[in-house]
Coordinates of C-alpha atoms in Angstrom, one line a residue:
Chain M
M215 CA -5.3 25.0 -3.3
K216 CA -4.3 26.0 -6.7
R217 CA -3.2 22.9 -8.7
I218 CA -2.2 23.4 -12.4
K219 CA 1.3 22.6 -12.8
S220 CA 1.0 19.7 -10.6
D221 CA -1.6 18.2 -12.8
L222 CA 0.4 18.9 -15.9
L223 CA 3.4 17.5 -14.5
F224 CA 1.7 14.3 -13.6
Q225 CA 0.3 13.9 -17.1
N226 CA 3.9 14.2 -18.3
A227 CA 5.0 11.9 -15.8
N228 CA 2.5 9.3 -16.4
R229 CA 3.5 9.3 -19.9
V230 CA 7.1 8.4 -19.0
I231 CA 7.0 6.7 -15.8
P232 CA 4.7 3.8 -15.0
T233 CA 1.9 5.0 -13.0
G234 CA 3.5 8.5 -13.0
I235 CA 4.4 8.4 -9.4
Y236 CA 5.1 5.0 -7.6
G237 CA 5.0 3.6 -4.2
H238 CA 4.1 5.2 -1.0
M239 CA 4.0 8.6 -2.7
A240 CA 1.5 7.6 -5.5
P241 CA -1.5 9.8 -5.6
G242 CA -3.8 6.9 -4.9
A243 CA -2.0 6.1 -1.8
G244 CA -2.8 9.4 -0.4
L245 CA -5.4 12.1 -1.4
P246 CA -5.0 12.2 -5.1
L247 CA -7.3 15.4 -5.4
D248 CA -6.1 17.2 -2.6
F249 CA -2.3 16.8 -2.2
P250 CA 0.1 18.1 -4.6
H251 CA 1.8 15.7 -6.9
F252 CA 5.2 17.4 -7.0
C253 CA 7.0 19.5 -4.6
S254 CA 9.3 22.4 -5.5
S255 CA 11.2 23.5 -2.2
G256 CA 11.1 23.2 1.7
K257 CA 12.7 24.8 4.6
G258 CA 12.1 23.9 7.9
A259 CA 8.7 22.5 8.8
R260 CA 7.0 23.8 5.5
F261 CA 7.4 22.8 2.0
T262 CA 6.3 24.6 -1.4
D263 CA 4.7 22.5 -4.1
V264 CA 5.1 23.3 -7.9
D265 CA 2.0 25.5 -7.9
G266 CA 3.5 27.7 -5.3
N267 CA 1.2 26.7 -2.3
E268 CA 3.0 26.4 0.8
W269 CA 2.3 23.4 3.2
M270 CA 2.7 23.2 7.0
D271 CA 4.3 19.4 6.9
F272 CA 3.5 16.5 9.1
M273 CA 4.9 13.9 7.0
C274 CA 8.6 15.1 6.6
G275 CA 9.3 13.4 3.4
F276 CA 7.6 10.1 4.9
G277 CA 10.0 10.2 7.7
A278 CA 13.2 10.9 5.8
V279 CA 13.6 14.6 7.3
L280 CA 14.0 14.9 11.3
H281 CA 15.5 18.4 11.9
G282 CA 13.6 20.0 9.2
Y283 CA 14.0 20.5 5.4
R284 CA 17.3 22.3 4.6
H285 CA 18.7 22.1 8.1
E286 CA 21.6 24.7 8.0
A287 CA 24.3 22.8 9.7
I288 CA 23.4 19.8 7.8
E289 CA 23.7 21.6 4.4
Q290 CA 26.9 23.4 5.5
A291 CA 28.2 20.0 6.1
V292 CA 27.2 18.6 2.8
Q293 CA 28.3 21.9 1.1
K294 CA 31.9 21.3 2.4
Q295 CA 31.9 17.7 1.0
R296 CA 30.7 19.0 -2.1
E297 CA 34.0 20.7 -2.8
L298 CA 35.8 17.4 -2.3
G299 CA 33.5 14.9 -4.1
S300 CA 31.2 12.3 -3.4
V301 CA 31.8 8.8 -4.9
F302 CA 35.2 7.4 -5.5
N303 CA 37.2 4.3 -6.3
Q304 CA 37.6 3.7 -2.5
P305 CA 35.0 4.6 0.2
H306 CA 35.7 8.2 1.6
F307 CA 37.3 8.3 5.2
L308 CA 34.0 9.6 6.4
M309 CA 32.5 6.2 6.3
V310 CA 35.0 5.1 8.8
E311 CA 33.8 8.2 11.2
L312 CA 30.2 7.5 10.6
A313 CA 30.8 3.9 11.7
E314 CA 32.7 4.8 14.8
K315 CA 30.1 7.3 15.8
L316 CA 27.3 4.5 15.4
V317 CA 29.1 2.0 17.3
E318 CA 29.9 4.5 20.1
L319 CA 26.1 5.7 20.0
I320 CA 24.3 2.5 20.0
D321 CA 25.0 0.5 23.0
F322 CA 24.8 -3.1 21.6
A323 CA 26.7 -2.2 18.1
D324 CA 30.2 -3.4 17.5
W325 CA 30.2 -2.8 14.0
A326 CA 28.2 -0.9 11.2
V327 CA 27.9 -1.2 7.5
F328 CA 26.1 1.2 5.0
A329 CA 23.7 1.5 2.1
K330 CA 21.3 3.7 0.6
N331 CA 17.7 2.5 1.6
G332 CA 16.0 0.8 4.5
S333 CA 15.2 -2.2 2.3
D334 CA 18.8 -2.8 1.3
L335 CA 19.8 -3.6 4.9
T336 CA 16.6 -5.3 6.0
T337 CA 17.0 -8.1 3.5
W338 CA 21.0 -8.1 4.0
A339 CA 20.2 -8.3 7.8
I340 CA 18.2 -11.4 7.4
R341 CA 20.8 -12.9 4.9
V342 CA 23.3 -12.3 7.7
A343 CA 21.1 -14.1 10.2
R344 CA 20.5 -17.0 7.9
E345 CA 24.5 -17.4 7.2
K346 CA 24.9 -17.2 11.1
T347 CA 22.3 -19.7 11.9
G348 CA 22.1 -22.0 8.8
R349 CA 18.5 -21.7 9.0
E350 CA 15.9 -20.7 6.4
Y351 CA 12.8 -19.2 8.3
I352 CA 12.4 -15.7 9.2
I353 CA 9.5 -14.5 11.4
K354 CA 7.6 -11.1 11.1
A355 CA 4.6 -9.3 12.3
K356 CA 1.6 -9.5 10.2
G357 CA 1.4 -6.2 8.1
A358 CA 4.3 -5.0 9.2
Y359 CA 6.5 -3.0 6.5
H360 CA 10.1 -3.9 6.1
G361 CA 11.0 -2.8 2.5
V362 CA 10.2 -3.3 -1.2
D363 CA 11.9 -6.7 -1.7
A364 CA 9.9 -9.8 -2.4
W365 CA 10.0 -11.4 0.7
C366 CA 8.0 -8.6 2.5
D367 CA 7.0 -5.9 -0.1
P368 CA 3.2 -4.9 0.3
G369 CA 2.6 -5.1 -3.5
M370 CA 1.1 -8.1 -5.5
G371 CA 3.0 -7.8 -8.6
G372 CA 6.1 -9.7 -9.7
R373 CA 5.9 -12.6 -7.0
I374 CA 6.5 -16.2 -7.5
S375 CA 5.3 -18.7 -5.1
S376 CA 8.7 -19.6 -3.4
D377 CA 9.2 -15.7 -2.4
R378 CA 7.7 -16.2 0.7
E379 CA 8.1 -19.8 1.4
F380 CA 10.3 -19.2 4.3
V381 CA 8.5 -16.1 5.9
L382 CA 6.3 -16.7 8.7
E383 CA 3.9 -14.2 10.5
F384 CA 2.3 -13.6 13.9
E385 CA 0.0 -10.8 15.0
W386 CA 1.7 -8.2 16.8
N387 CA 1.9 -8.6 20.5
N388 CA 0.7 -12.2 20.3
L389 CA 3.6 -13.9 22.0
Q390 CA 1.9 -17.1 22.1
Q391 CA 1.7 -17.3 18.2
L392 CA 5.3 -16.1 18.0
E393 CA 6.4 -19.1 20.3
S394 CA 4.0 -21.6 18.5
L395 CA 6.0 -20.4 15.3
L396 CA 9.5 -21.0 16.9
V397 CA 8.6 -24.4 18.5
N398 CA 6.8 -25.5 15.4
H399 CA 9.8 -24.7 13.3
S400 CA 12.4 -25.6 16.0
N401 CA 15.8 -25.2 14.7
Q402 CA 14.7 -23.7 11.5
V403 CA 14.0 -20.1 12.2
A404 CA 17.1 -17.8 11.6
A405 CA 15.7 -14.3 12.6
V406 CA 12.8 -12.7 14.1
I407 CA 12.4 -9.2 12.2
L408 CA 10.3 -6.3 14.1
T409 CA 9.8 -2.5 14.3
P410 CA 10.0 -1.1 17.5
Y411 CA 6.1 -0.8 17.7
H412 CA 3.6 -1.8 15.0
H413 CA 3.2 1.1 12.6
A414 CA 1.4 -0.4 9.8
S415 CA -0.4 1.8 7.4
F416 CA -4.1 1.8 7.2
G417 CA -4.7 1.0 10.9
P418 CA -4.2 2.3 14.2
S419 CA -0.3 2.1 15.6
E420 CA 0.0 -0.5 18.4
L421 CA 2.6 -0.3 21.0
P422 CA 4.2 -3.2 22.5
S423 CA 2.2 -4.5 25.4
V424 CA 4.0 -4.9 28.9
G425 CA 6.9 -7.7 28.6
F426 CA 6.4 -8.0 25.0
W427 CA 9.9 -7.2 24.2
K428 CA 11.6 -8.7 27.1
N429 CA 9.8 -11.8 26.2
V430 CA 10.5 -11.6 22.5
E431 CA 14.1 -11.3 23.5
M432 CA 13.9 -14.4 25.7
L433 CA 12.3 -16.1 23.1
C434 CA 14.7 -15.5 20.4
K435 CA 17.6 -16.4 22.6
Q436 CA 15.9 -19.7 23.8
H437 CA 15.4 -20.7 20.0
D438 CA 18.9 -19.3 18.9
A439 CA 17.3 -16.8 16.5
A440 CA 18.6 -13.4 15.8
L441 CA 16.7 -10.8 16.9
V442 CA 16.7 -8.0 14.1
L443 CA 15.2 -4.5 14.9
D444 CA 13.8 -2.5 11.8
D445 CA 14.4 0.8 13.2
V446 CA 14.0 2.4 9.8
R447 CA 11.1 4.7 10.6
C448 CA 11.4 5.2 14.3
G449 CA 15.1 5.5 14.3
W450 CA 16.2 8.9 16.2
R451 CA 12.5 9.7 16.7
L452 CA 12.1 7.8 19.9
D453 CA 15.7 7.9 21.4
D454 CA 18.9 9.5 20.1
S455 CA 20.8 6.2 20.7
G456 CA 18.3 3.7 19.0
S457 CA 14.8 3.0 19.5
H458 CA 15.6 -0.3 21.5
N459 CA 16.5 2.1 24.5
Y460 CA 13.0 3.7 24.3
F461 CA 11.3 0.3 24.9
G462 CA 14.1 -1.6 27.1
F463 CA 15.4 -4.4 25.0
C464 CA 18.6 -5.4 23.0
P465 CA 18.5 -6.6 19.3
D466 CA 21.2 -8.5 17.7
L467 CA 21.1 -6.4 14.6
A468 CA 19.3 -3.1 13.6
I469 CA 18.7 -1.0 10.6
Y470 CA 18.2 2.5 10.2
S471 CA 17.7 4.9 7.5
K472 CA 15.2 7.7 6.9
A473 CA 16.1 10.4 9.7
L474 CA 19.7 9.2 9.9
G475 CA 20.5 11.3 6.6
N476 CA 18.0 13.9 7.2
G477 CA 17.1 13.6 3.5
Y478 CA 20.3 12.5 2.3
A479 CA 19.9 8.7 1.2
I480 CA 21.6 6.6 3.4
S481 CA 20.8 3.6 5.5
A482 CA 22.8 1.6 8.3
C483 CA 22.9 -1.9 9.6
V484 CA 24.7 -2.4 13.0
G485 CA 25.3 -5.3 14.8
K486 CA 26.9 -7.4 17.6
D487 CA 30.2 -9.1 17.4
K488 CA 29.0 -12.4 17.2
F489 CA 27.4 -11.5 13.7
R490 CA 30.5 -10.1 12.3
T491 CA 32.1 -13.1 10.4
S492 CA 28.5 -13.8 8.9
A493 CA 28.1 -10.1 8.0
A494 CA 31.6 -10.7 6.2
D495 CA 30.4 -13.3 4.1
V496 CA 27.2 -12.0 2.9
F497 CA 28.0 -9.7 -0.1
L498 CA 27.1 -6.2 0.2
T499 CA 27.4 -3.4 -2.4
G500 CA 25.9 -0.5 -4.5
S501 CA 27.1 1.7 -7.2
C502 CA 26.8 4.9 -5.0
W503 CA 26.7 3.5 -1.5
N504 CA 29.8 5.0 -0.6
D505 CA 28.5 8.3 -0.9
A506 CA 30.4 10.9 1.1
Y507 CA 27.6 13.6 0.8
A508 CA 25.4 11.1 2.9
F509 CA 27.8 10.3 5.2
S510 CA 28.5 14.0 6.0
A511 CA 24.9 14.6 6.3
A512 CA 24.5 11.6 8.9
L513 CA 27.4 12.7 10.6
A514 CA 25.8 16.3 11.2
S515 CA 22.4 14.8 11.7
L516 CA 23.6 12.5 14.6
Q517 CA 25.4 15.4 16.1
I518 CA 22.4 17.8 16.1
S519 CA 20.4 14.9 17.6
R520 CA 22.8 14.4 20.4
E521 CA 23.2 17.9 21.1
N522 CA 19.7 19.0 21.1
L523 CA 18.3 15.9 22.5
V524 CA 15.9 15.8 19.4
A525 CA 14.2 12.5 20.0
K526 CA 13.0 14.1 23.4
S527 CA 12.2 17.1 22.0
V528 CA 10.0 15.6 19.1
L529 CA 8.4 13.5 21.5
E530 CA 7.4 16.2 23.7
K531 CA 6.3 18.6 20.8
G532 CA 4.0 15.4 19.5
K533 CA 2.6 14.8 22.8
Y534 CA 1.4 18.4 23.2
F535 CA 0.2 18.5 19.6
C536 CA -1.4 15.1 19.7
S537 CA -3.2 15.7 23.2
K538 CA -4.6 19.3 21.8
L539 CA -5.5 17.9 18.6
E540 CA -7.6 15.3 20.2
E541 CA -9.2 18.0 22.5
V542 CA -10.3 19.6 19.2
G543 CA -11.7 16.5 17.8
Q544 CA -13.7 16.2 21.0
E545 CA -15.0 19.5 20.9
Y546 CA -16.5 18.4 17.6
G547 CA -17.8 15.0 18.7
I548 CA -15.3 13.3 16.9
K549 CA -13.5 10.3 18.7
L550 CA -10.0 11.1 17.2
K551 CA -7.0 9.0 18.8
M552 CA -3.5 9.9 18.1
T553 CA -2.0 6.3 18.1
G554 CA 1.5 5.2 18.3
V555 CA 4.4 7.4 19.7
P556 CA 3.8 11.2 19.8
S557 CA 6.9 12.0 17.4
M558 CA 5.0 9.8 14.7
P559 CA 1.4 9.5 15.5
Y560 CA -1.2 7.7 13.5
P561 CA -4.5 9.3 13.6
W562 CA -7.3 7.0 14.2
I563 CA -11.0 7.9 14.7
E564 CA -12.9 5.4 16.7
G565 CA -15.6 3.4 14.4
D566 CA -13.9 4.5 11.1
E567 CA -12.6 1.2 10.3
D568 CA -12.7 1.8 6.5
L569 CA -11.1 5.2 6.9
Y570 CA -14.0 7.4 5.2
Q571 CA -14.1 10.1 8.1
I572 CA -10.0 10.6 8.3
Q573 CA -9.9 10.9 4.6
G574 CA -12.8 13.8 4.7
L575 CA -10.8 15.3 7.7
C576 CA -7.5 15.2 6.1
K577 CA -9.0 16.6 3.0
F578 CA -10.4 19.7 4.7
A579 CA -7.1 20.1 6.4
A580 CA -5.6 19.8 3.1
A581 CA -7.5 22.8 1.8
E582 CA -6.1 24.7 4.5
G583 CA -2.6 23.9 3.8
L584 CA -2.0 21.3 6.5
Y585 CA -0.2 18.1 5.2
F586 CA -2.1 15.5 7.4
H587 CA -1.9 12.0 5.6
P588 CA -5.0 9.8 6.1
H589 CA -3.3 6.6 5.7
H590 CA 0.0 6.7 7.1
N591 CA 1.6 7.7 10.6
W592 CA 2.4 11.2 10.6
F593 CA 6.0 12.6 11.5
I594 CA 6.7 15.6 13.8
S595 CA 9.6 17.6 12.6
N596 CA 11.9 19.3 15.1
A597 CA 11.7 22.3 13.0
L598 CA 8.0 22.9 14.2
S599 CA 8.0 25.4 16.9
Y600 CA 5.4 25.3 19.6
E601 CA 4.0 28.6 17.7
D602 CA 3.8 26.4 14.6
L603 CA 2.1 23.9 16.3
D604 CA -0.4 26.3 18.0
Q605 CA -0.8 27.5 14.3
A606 CA -1.5 23.9 12.8
L607 CA -4.0 23.4 15.7
F608 CA -6.0 26.4 14.9
I609 CA -6.1 25.6 11.3
A610 CA -7.0 22.0 12.2
K611 CA -10.0 23.5 14.3
K612 CA -11.1 25.6 11.4
A613 CA -10.8 22.2 9.2
L614 CA -12.6 19.9 11.6
G615 CA -15.3 22.4 12.0
K616 CA -15.9 22.4 8.1
F617 CA -15.4 18.6 8.0
V618 CA -18.3 18.4 10.7
E619 CA -20.5 20.8 9.0
Q620 CA -20.3 18.8 5.8
Chain K
M471 CA -18.7 -27.1 -12.2
N472 CA -15.8 -25.4 -10.1
D473 CA -13.7 -28.5 -11.0
L474 CA -14.1 -27.4 -14.7
I475 CA -12.4 -24.0 -14.0
T476 CA -9.0 -24.0 -14.5
S477 CA -6.1 -21.6 -15.3
K478 CA -6.7 -22.6 -18.8
T479 CA -10.7 -22.4 -18.9
L480 CA -10.8 -19.3 -16.6
P481 CA -10.4 -16.6 -19.2
L482 CA -13.3 -17.9 -21.3
W483 CA -15.5 -18.8 -18.3
A484 CA -15.1 -14.8 -17.3
A485 CA -16.2 -13.9 -20.7
A486 CA -19.1 -16.0 -20.7
R487 CA -20.2 -14.8 -17.3
S488 CA -19.2 -11.2 -18.5
I489 CA -21.8 -11.8 -21.4
Y490 CA -24.4 -13.0 -19.0
G491 CA -23.9 -10.1 -16.6
C492 CA -24.4 -7.7 -19.6
G493 CA -27.5 -9.6 -20.7
V494 CA -28.8 -9.2 -17.3
E495 CA -28.8 -5.3 -17.4
C496 CA -29.6 -5.0 -21.1
L497 CA -32.1 -7.6 -22.0
S498 CA -35.6 -8.8 -20.6
A499 CA -35.3 -11.6 -17.8
K500 CA -36.5 -14.1 -20.2
N501 CA -33.8 -13.5 -22.7
S502 CA -30.8 -13.0 -20.4
Q503 CA -31.9 -16.5 -19.1
S504 CA -30.9 -17.6 -22.6
L505 CA -27.4 -16.6 -21.7
V506 CA -27.0 -18.3 -18.7
P507 CA -23.2 -20.2 -19.1
R508 CA -22.0 -23.3 -18.1
I509 CA -18.9 -25.2 -18.7
L510 CA -19.4 -28.7 -19.8
P511 CA -17.7 -31.7 -18.7
S512 CA -16.5 -31.8 -22.3
G513 CA -14.7 -28.3 -22.0
E514 CA -17.5 -26.9 -24.1
F515 CA -19.2 -23.8 -23.3
S516 CA -23.0 -23.5 -23.2
F517 CA -25.5 -20.6 -23.0
G518 CA -29.1 -21.2 -22.0
T519 CA -30.3 -24.7 -22.4
S520 CA -28.8 -25.7 -25.6
L521 CA -26.3 -23.2 -27.5
I522 CA -22.8 -25.0 -27.2
F523 CA -19.7 -24.0 -28.6
S524 CA -16.1 -25.3 -28.6
P525 CA -13.5 -23.2 -26.6
K526 CA -11.9 -22.3 -30.0
S527 CA -15.5 -21.2 -31.6
F528 CA -16.4 -19.2 -28.4
V529 CA -13.3 -17.2 -28.6
K530 CA -14.2 -16.7 -32.4
V531 CA -17.6 -15.5 -31.2
I532 CA -16.3 -13.1 -28.9
E533 CA -13.7 -11.4 -31.1
G534 CA -16.4 -10.6 -33.8
G535 CA -15.7 -13.6 -36.1
F536 CA -18.2 -16.2 -37.0
A537 CA -18.1 -19.3 -35.5
L538 CA -20.6 -22.4 -35.7
P539 CA -22.0 -23.6 -32.6
K540 CA -22.5 -27.5 -32.0
I541 CA -25.5 -27.9 -34.6
R542 CA -27.6 -30.8 -33.5
Y543 CA -29.3 -28.5 -31.0
F544 CA -30.5 -26.4 -33.8
L545 CA -32.4 -29.4 -34.8
T546 CA -33.7 -30.7 -31.3
A547 CA -34.3 -27.4 -29.4
P548 CA -34.3 -25.0 -32.3
T549 CA -36.3 -22.3 -30.3
G550 CA -34.2 -22.0 -27.4
T551 CA -30.9 -22.2 -29.2
F552 CA -32.1 -19.6 -31.8
R553 CA -33.0 -17.2 -28.7
S554 CA -29.4 -17.8 -27.4
V555 CA -28.1 -16.9 -30.8
I556 CA -30.0 -13.6 -31.1
N557 CA -29.5 -12.5 -27.5
L558 CA -25.7 -13.5 -28.0
A559 CA -25.5 -11.2 -31.0
R560 CA -27.4 -8.4 -29.1
V561 CA -24.8 -8.4 -26.3
G562 CA -22.0 -8.6 -28.8
K563 CA -23.2 -5.3 -30.4
V564 CA -23.4 -3.7 -27.0
Y565 CA -19.7 -4.6 -26.2
R566 CA -18.9 -3.1 -29.8
S567 CA -20.5 0.3 -29.5
P568 CA -22.6 0.6 -26.1
S569 CA -24.7 3.9 -26.4
Q570 CA -27.5 3.7 -24.2
I571 CA -27.1 4.3 -20.3
K572 CA -28.4 0.7 -19.7
E573 CA -25.9 -0.5 -22.2
I574 CA -22.9 1.0 -20.5
H575 CA -24.7 -0.3 -17.0
G576 CA -24.6 -3.7 -19.1
M577 CA -20.9 -3.2 -19.9
L578 CA -20.0 -2.3 -16.2
N579 CA -21.9 -5.3 -14.7
G580 CA -20.4 -7.6 -17.3
S581 CA -16.8 -6.4 -16.5
L582 CA -17.5 -6.6 -12.7
E583 CA -18.8 -10.3 -13.3
A584 CA -15.5 -11.3 -15.1
I585 CA -13.5 -9.8 -12.4
C586 CA -15.7 -11.7 -9.6
C587 CA -14.7 -14.8 -11.5
Y588 CA -11.2 -14.1 -11.4
L589 CA -11.7 -13.5 -7.6
N590 CA -13.2 -16.8 -7.1
H591 CA -11.0 -18.7 -9.5
H592 CA -7.6 -17.1 -10.1
L593 CA -4.8 -18.4 -7.9
V594 CA -3.2 -15.0 -7.3
A595 CA -6.4 -13.1 -6.8
K596 CA -7.8 -16.0 -4.4
K597 CA -4.6 -15.3 -2.5
A598 CA -5.0 -11.6 -2.4
F599 CA -8.4 -11.5 -1.3
H600 CA -8.3 -14.4 1.1
D601 CA -8.4 -12.2 4.1
E602 CA -11.0 -9.7 2.8
S603 CA -14.1 -11.9 2.9
S604 CA -15.9 -9.6 5.4
R605 CA -15.2 -6.5 3.2
T606 CA -17.5 -5.0 0.5
L607 CA -16.9 -2.9 -2.6
T608 CA -19.4 -0.5 -4.5
F609 CA -18.9 1.0 -7.7
E610 CA -21.3 4.0 -8.7
I611 CA -21.5 6.7 -11.4
K612 CA -22.0 10.1 -9.7
G613 CA -25.6 11.2 -10.2
M614 CA -27.0 8.1 -10.7
Q615 CA -28.9 5.6 -8.5
R616 CA -27.6 2.3 -9.7
K617 CA -24.7 0.9 -7.7
W618 CA -23.0 -2.4 -7.7
L619 CA -22.0 -4.2 -5.0
I620 CA -19.2 -6.8 -4.6
K621 CA -19.3 -9.1 -1.6
M622 CA -18.5 -12.6 -0.7
D623 CA -21.6 -14.8 -0.7
G624 CA -20.6 -17.9 1.1
S625 CA -19.8 -21.0 -1.0
N626 CA -20.9 -18.7 -4.1
G627 CA -17.9 -16.9 -3.6
W628 CA -17.5 -13.1 -4.6
Q629 CA -20.6 -12.0 -6.5
V630 CA -21.7 -8.8 -8.0
G631 CA -25.3 -7.4 -7.3
A632 CA -27.0 -4.5 -6.9
C633 CA -27.2 -2.4 -3.7
S634 CA -29.0 0.5 -2.1
S635 CA -27.9 3.9 -1.9
L636 CA -27.7 3.6 1.9
D637 CA -25.1 0.9 1.8
R638 CA -22.0 1.9 2.9
A639 CA -19.1 -0.7 1.7
S640 CA -15.5 -0.9 2.8
A641 CA -14.4 0.8 -0.2
C642 CA -16.1 2.8 -3.0
L643 CA -15.0 3.5 -6.6
A644 CA -17.1 6.4 -8.2
F645 CA -16.8 7.2 -11.9
N646 CA -17.5 11.0 -12.4
D647 CA -19.8 10.5 -15.2
I648 CA -21.5 8.0 -17.6
E649 CA -18.8 8.5 -20.2
V650 CA -15.8 7.7 -17.8
A651 CA -17.8 4.4 -16.8
K652 CA -18.2 3.6 -20.4
N653 CA -14.1 4.2 -21.1
A654 CA -13.6 2.1 -17.8
A655 CA -15.7 -0.8 -19.2
L656 CA -14.1 -0.6 -22.5
G657 CA -10.8 -1.0 -20.9
A658 CA -10.0 2.7 -22.3
L659 CA -9.2 4.6 -19.3
D660 CA -5.9 5.4 -17.8
S661 CA -6.5 4.5 -14.3
W662 CA -3.7 6.3 -12.9
L663 CA -4.5 9.8 -14.6
S664 CA -8.1 9.4 -13.9
L665 CA -7.5 9.4 -10.2
T666 CA -5.9 12.9 -10.4
N667 CA -8.3 14.5 -12.8
A668 CA -11.4 13.4 -10.6
E669 CA -12.8 10.9 -13.3
I670 CA -12.5 8.3 -10.7
I671 CA -12.9 8.8 -7.2
L672 CA -11.6 6.4 -4.7
S673 CA -12.7 6.3 -0.8
G674 CA -12.8 3.9 1.9
R675 CA -10.4 1.2 2.3
I676 CA -8.0 1.9 -0.5
P677 CA -5.8 -1.3 0.0
L678 CA -8.9 -3.4 -1.0
L679 CA -9.2 -1.1 -4.1
D680 CA -5.6 -1.4 -5.0
K681 CA -5.9 -5.4 -4.8
F682 CA -9.1 -5.2 -6.9
G683 CA -7.4 -3.1 -9.5
Y684 CA -4.6 -5.5 -9.6
V685 CA -6.9 -8.4 -10.2
S686 CA -9.0 -6.5 -12.8
R687 CA -5.8 -5.8 -14.9
I688 CA -5.0 -9.6 -14.8
A689 CA -8.5 -10.1 -16.0
Q690 CA -8.3 -7.5 -18.5
N691 CA -5.1 -9.0 -19.8
E692 CA -6.5 -12.5 -20.2
V693 CA -10.0 -12.4 -20.8
P694 CA -10.9 -12.3 -24.6
R695 CA -12.8 -9.1 -25.5
P696 CA -14.5 -8.0 -28.9
G697 CA -12.1 -6.6 -31.2
R698 CA -9.0 -8.1 -29.8

């Protein structure tokens, strides 16, 4: 892969931006010598980097794109809104339309609010739970990602000791630990915040064990703690009406982002009626949060998801791709297991606790133009056709062969 | 002695261990022994058996100025004290202008010693590495056999030592050549850029290296170095 402009741009970036590129897209978090640093365009399930290399994509902007880059119907909706404007003194009327759509789609939702990023609303939601319960503690799963705020971010800098004073953790699927925390902090826990399944980076994803969600729901009810679903990453990839339906439980509050706007920045929090007053009392605003472009993109995106049963589609495509890729691995004696749900699989090689093998494999895949991330769950774009998947499998086989040879 | 290492004394303790770590690589075994550091209950820093500095004098020594050690040992144990003084000066020279490979190895070893002090005694670093005690890190220079291994060694805490080329750690940092390693040890390497131009290659458990990088930046900010 040619990489000249990418490197030059990174040098420039590094002069004017701390670390050049930060967060989950920082070169060090992926494959700094194999992935491009900057992109220039994308269409469907492929993107082009600044050096003109075309990549078949299995990351979808880290989940922010579900229907493919520059999806025609979504771009048309946004273009229509561009002629009218984006941010005004008052919210655009599309905000109401979008809230109504979410309340209609999501069975437990009685209201919705909007922001730009998942973090905006995971943090806001736990404040709503605190306001409602008058309690301080929050319980989360160890290693789970809920955003960039000090109570939960995975970094190390800029913290003070009180940031996590009221955050408790339990091991995913360990109901006994969760119950102990609730009992030991009786009448002090405001909320339990969880993702639909455990999709931490740098390790295999873990699905909820049988009865996990029903028990979590019951424990939250018993202890009067709000059950907050962080559906930012999974939302619209497991079920077209919220991932709680996929696993069969009912949260009190849920947060969505990423796929909701198909690349346009928007997040939403929906909740039950009993949280409405508390929601009203926790201040919420942002400079460009009433962005009509994003509202129009989200409305179009939701419509496509509904009409084309997109969650079902990406689950099926993912299942096809994952099982075939595991077979290819077996052919070469690599115990590759695609963990988690098939629409956002995490690749795990048995015995590769320190990730050397998956890093090697993804390097060879990158050399062939496949964007396979070694440390993060992948995302299956609905723009990938079965022909695309077969092509990706063919290339992956070639890459695996080279990897094994090495 | 652990009780004597506080947030106030840690930077100088790390500097003292770094000097010793450098000496181990660059000097004979006998000479490096003359640089074994201790913190005394009085808050002073000693090297070997008899060279003692107040914290203020020690900072001056590190930063290249002239500082008087406690004079009485020059009279009661002149040979040992003199050996420590000479060896301290030798290590100081290495830090100012490393040129030979073993000197660069010495600086790297010294840097890793200093970071280990932070892993063992700095509150934030200890917390960050609390769950990592079963994991190990290696550091290597491409094309060279010498490798460094950082691992938890029971009650001794995190320690840096040699490792064989067969050892595969949880995470590995490889310098592309000796010059890159030298710049890294001098704190003159842009770590973000060096990741993208293959001066530094990271592999294995990246979050462990992230944490290590964070702790090393804390140490780099706090530990006095020659010429600073």
